[in-house]
Amino acid sequence: MFDKVLIANRGEIALRIHRACREMGIHTVAVHSTADADAMHVRLADESVCIGPPPASESYLNIPGIISAATITGADAIHPGYGFLSENAAFAAIVEEHGFVFIGPEPRHIEAMGDKVAAKASMQAAGVPVVPGSEDAVRDNDAAAKLADEIGFPVLIKASGGGGGRGMKVVSAPEELAGSIATARREALANFGNDAVYIEKYLAKPRHIEVQIIADSHGHVVHIGERDCSLQRTHQKVLEEAPSPALNAEQRAEIGKAACDAVRKLGYRGAGTLEFLYEDGKFFFIEMNTRIQVEHPVSEMISGIDIVREQIRVADGRPLSFAQPDIALSGHAIECRVNAEHPETFAPSPGRVTDYHPPGGLGVRVDSALYAGYEIPPYYDSLVAKLIVHGSSRNECLMRLRRALEEFVIGGIDTTIPLHQRLVADADFINGSYDIHWLENLVGGEP
Ligand code: ADP
């Protein structure tokens, strides 16, 4: 097993990875920007290396800086977390070329799934149902018009190299199509350095349901059930739960098996998530994330499996610690993403945290790098804490979540805790009857 792992990330996920390493007897190296010198991930790690100034492009995305830090500290492996370089196939290849282990999939799989239109095609070939739409990137407006007509308006234009819920355009009528494609191409080029776009049927009332899988390099693939991530604003997840209130055990087993079969065909190794839209009893694949996800704790809470620990084990060439029949899902878990944002306007609210009191008690987990006196820098993602609650039933989980949200004190900045309090009191949410548009109808979408 590795002796030392470099964590190429910050915030709560850097702590999460540090914790798994610690419990496995592995030393940790933190990297950080000058803005993060006082950050908790730096304080907890065995060693730390400053890799650049505050902008992520010069620090957390600084590949030579990260490789140098791994070299001078003698790390064996690098865990990329989520965001930043986690889905950068070139980075994974460079890590391996320098003799370190990349804790994630092989570069070829990161690359294959990073091109979303190619990913859909390979999933379709592996027998997974996909959202109807283009089989290739859009070539010209005439072909696009023909395809949109075939699948029926409204359609969605998406960036092939896209991510983070950005750059999607809903088109409701043929005359808007050419203009929207041009805008989508411009935005895709500016944001993702690639102007390829594709067309999908725009589903009116789907749920976002995703399957967590993990595979080793010995041909074993298991799924750890699904997560329902339908509560979104501007295509960004706000709250996630497992299991999905919309699925029964049969549907769960069916989609889990389809996901595992596809991943086995790819020869994939590592943790991954297959994202689906689910409407009228049918699943449609949209994309696969080849990394640990923000919402992985809800699957951990209902399965008792430490997904980050398994990521590290399979990256070291070991077989998975369990087989599918060993995985028993029990009870219900909900995660609230607490962002440093105003709960109604969603304006970012970085600054000094004056008081910090996380909730506790049975079934309550808080993943956060905050502490009283910490100054949240304005340069990075606004996620500052994840509150994850487990109960023996969805109802018990909801009651526990309500009291945990009441206890949670983060002083000095605005947070989205009041938004979560509003959600958990809402009749539709309590009934589990919501789709991907429900939250925006409640609180509004684009500013
Ligand atoms: P990204 O990688 O940018 O996050 P995804 O393809 O995962 O993009 O989609 C993000 C979200 O956008 C989905 O969870 C869903 O809410 C919405 N979405 C994506 N595709 C469709 C579609 N075909 N119809 C309706 N909504 C969609």
Short mmCIF file of N, CA and C in Angstrom, two decimals, residues 87-88 110-119 137 157-169 184-185 187-198 235-236 275 286-291:
data_model
loop_
_atom_site.label_atom_id
_atom_site.label_comp_id
_atom_site.label_asym_id
_atom_site.label_seq_id
_atom_site.Cartn_x
_atom_site.Cartn_y
_atom_site.Cartn_z
N GLU A 87 -10.77 15.42 -13.83
CA GLU A 87 -11.21 14.77 -15.07
C GLU A 87 -10.36 15.23 -16.26
N ASN A 88 -9.10 15.50 -15.95
CA ASN A 88 -8.16 15.93 -16.96
C ASN A 88 -7.26 14.74 -17.32
N ILE A 110 -10.90 8.42 -18.82
CA ILE A 110 -11.24 9.82 -18.50
C ILE A 110 -11.52 10.56 -19.81
N GLU A 111 -10.66 10.31 -20.78
CA GLU A 111 -10.79 10.98 -22.07
C GLU A 111 -12.08 10.55 -22.78
N ALA A 112 -12.34 9.25 -22.77
CA ALA A 112 -13.52 8.73 -23.48
C ALA A 112 -14.81 9.30 -22.88
N MET A 113 -14.87 9.42 -21.56
CA MET A 113 -16.10 9.91 -20.94
C MET A 113 -16.16 11.44 -20.91
N GLY A 114 -15.00 12.09 -21.11
CA GLY A 114 -14.95 13.56 -21.12
C GLY A 114 -15.57 14.15 -22.37
N ASP A 115 -15.59 13.37 -23.45
CA ASP A 115 -16.27 13.80 -24.66
C ASP A 115 -17.68 13.24 -24.55
N LYS A 116 -18.62 14.13 -24.22
CA LYS A 116 -19.94 13.63 -23.81
C LYS A 116 -20.71 12.96 -24.93
N VAL A 117 -20.48 13.41 -26.15
CA VAL A 117 -21.22 12.82 -27.25
C VAL A 117 -20.64 11.43 -27.56
N ALA A 118 -19.32 11.29 -27.44
CA ALA A 118 -18.69 9.97 -27.64
C ALA A 118 -19.06 9.03 -26.48
N ALA A 119 -19.16 9.60 -25.28
CA ALA A 119 -19.53 8.78 -24.10
C ALA A 119 -20.92 8.19 -24.29
N ALA A 137 -21.19 15.19 -32.98
CA ALA A 137 -21.28 16.63 -32.79
C ALA A 137 -22.02 17.24 -33.99
N ILE A 157 -29.30 22.18 -26.53
CA ILE A 157 -27.96 22.17 -27.14
C ILE A 157 -26.96 22.09 -26.00
N LYS A 158 -26.05 21.13 -26.08
CA LYS A 158 -25.07 20.94 -25.01
C LYS A 158 -23.67 20.95 -25.58
N ALA A 159 -22.71 21.35 -24.76
CA ALA A 159 -21.31 21.37 -25.18
C ALA A 159 -20.73 19.98 -24.99
N SER A 160 -20.08 19.47 -26.03
CA SER A 160 -19.52 18.12 -25.97
C SER A 160 -18.45 18.01 -24.88
N GLY A 161 -17.71 19.08 -24.69
CA GLY A 161 -16.67 19.07 -23.66
C GLY A 161 -17.12 19.75 -22.38
N GLY A 162 -18.45 19.92 -22.23
CA GLY A 162 -19.00 20.72 -21.13
C GLY A 162 -18.95 20.04 -19.77
N GLY A 163 -19.38 20.81 -18.77
CA GLY A 163 -19.42 20.28 -17.41
C GLY A 163 -19.89 21.37 -16.47
N GLY A 164 -20.21 20.95 -15.25
CA GLY A 164 -20.61 21.91 -14.23
C GLY A 164 -21.94 22.60 -14.52
N GLY A 165 -22.75 21.95 -15.36
CA GLY A 165 -24.09 22.48 -15.63
C GLY A 165 -24.08 23.75 -16.48
N ARG A 166 -22.92 24.06 -17.08
CA ARG A 166 -22.84 25.31 -17.84
C ARG A 166 -22.99 25.09 -19.34
N GLY A 167 -23.48 26.12 -20.00
CA GLY A 167 -23.47 26.15 -21.45
C GLY A 167 -24.58 25.39 -22.14
N MET A 168 -25.68 25.09 -21.43
CA MET A 168 -26.79 24.39 -22.10
C MET A 168 -27.82 25.41 -22.58
N LYS A 169 -28.42 25.14 -23.74
CA LYS A 169 -29.42 26.07 -24.29
C LYS A 169 -30.66 25.31 -24.70
N ALA A 184 -24.15 28.84 -28.44
CA ALA A 184 -23.64 27.71 -27.66
C ALA A 184 -22.20 27.39 -28.05
N ARG A 185 -21.91 27.48 -29.37
CA ARG A 185 -20.54 27.22 -29.83
C ARG A 185 -19.55 28.23 -29.26
N GLU A 187 -19.85 30.05 -26.55
CA GLU A 187 -19.69 29.86 -25.10
C GLU A 187 -18.87 28.62 -24.80
N ALA A 188 -19.08 27.56 -25.60
CA ALA A 188 -18.35 26.31 -25.37
C ALA A 188 -16.86 26.53 -25.62
N LEU A 189 -16.55 27.28 -26.67
CA LEU A 189 -15.15 27.55 -26.99
C LEU A 189 -14.50 28.36 -25.86
N ALA A 190 -15.22 29.40 -25.39
CA ALA A 190 -14.68 30.25 -24.34
C ALA A 190 -14.50 29.47 -23.03
N ASN A 191 -15.47 28.60 -22.68
CA ASN A 191 -15.43 27.92 -21.38
C ASN A 191 -14.64 26.62 -21.39
N PHE A 192 -14.71 25.88 -22.49
CA PHE A 192 -14.13 24.54 -22.48
C PHE A 192 -13.04 24.35 -23.54
N GLY A 193 -12.74 25.40 -24.31
CA GLY A 193 -11.70 25.32 -25.32
C GLY A 193 -12.04 24.39 -26.47
N ASN A 194 -13.32 24.14 -26.70
CA ASN A 194 -13.76 23.18 -27.71
C ASN A 194 -15.17 23.60 -28.12
N ASP A 195 -15.37 23.90 -29.40
CA ASP A 195 -16.68 24.45 -29.78
C ASP A 195 -17.68 23.38 -30.26
N ALA A 196 -17.35 22.10 -30.02
CA ALA A 196 -18.28 21.05 -30.45
C ALA A 196 -19.54 21.05 -29.57
N VAL A 197 -20.69 21.02 -30.22
CA VAL A 197 -21.96 20.96 -29.48
C VAL A 197 -22.80 19.80 -30.03
N TYR A 198 -23.76 19.34 -29.25
CA TYR A 198 -24.65 18.29 -29.71
C TYR A 198 -26.07 18.58 -29.25
N HIS A 235 -28.89 24.08 -13.05
CA HIS A 235 -28.28 22.78 -13.35
C HIS A 235 -27.23 22.36 -12.33
N GLN A 236 -27.21 23.01 -11.18
CA GLN A 236 -26.25 22.64 -10.12
C GLN A 236 -27.03 21.94 -9.01
N GLU A 275 -24.75 9.04 -14.82
CA GLU A 275 -25.89 9.93 -14.57
C GLU A 275 -27.00 9.66 -15.59
N ILE A 286 -27.11 10.32 -19.45
CA ILE A 286 -26.62 11.62 -19.96
C ILE A 286 -25.11 11.75 -19.92
N GLU A 287 -24.47 11.27 -18.84
CA GLU A 287 -23.01 11.33 -18.83
C GLU A 287 -22.44 10.47 -17.71
N MET A 288 -21.14 10.22 -17.80
CA MET A 288 -20.46 9.50 -16.73
C MET A 288 -19.36 10.38 -16.15
N ASN A 289 -19.34 10.49 -14.83
CA ASN A 289 -18.27 11.23 -14.15
C ASN A 289 -17.24 10.22 -13.65
N THR A 290 -15.99 10.46 -14.04
CA THR A 290 -14.93 9.49 -13.76
C THR A 290 -14.12 9.88 -12.52
N ARG A 291 -14.81 10.26 -11.47
CA ARG A 291 -14.13 10.77 -10.26
C ARG A 291 -15.06 10.58 -9.06
#
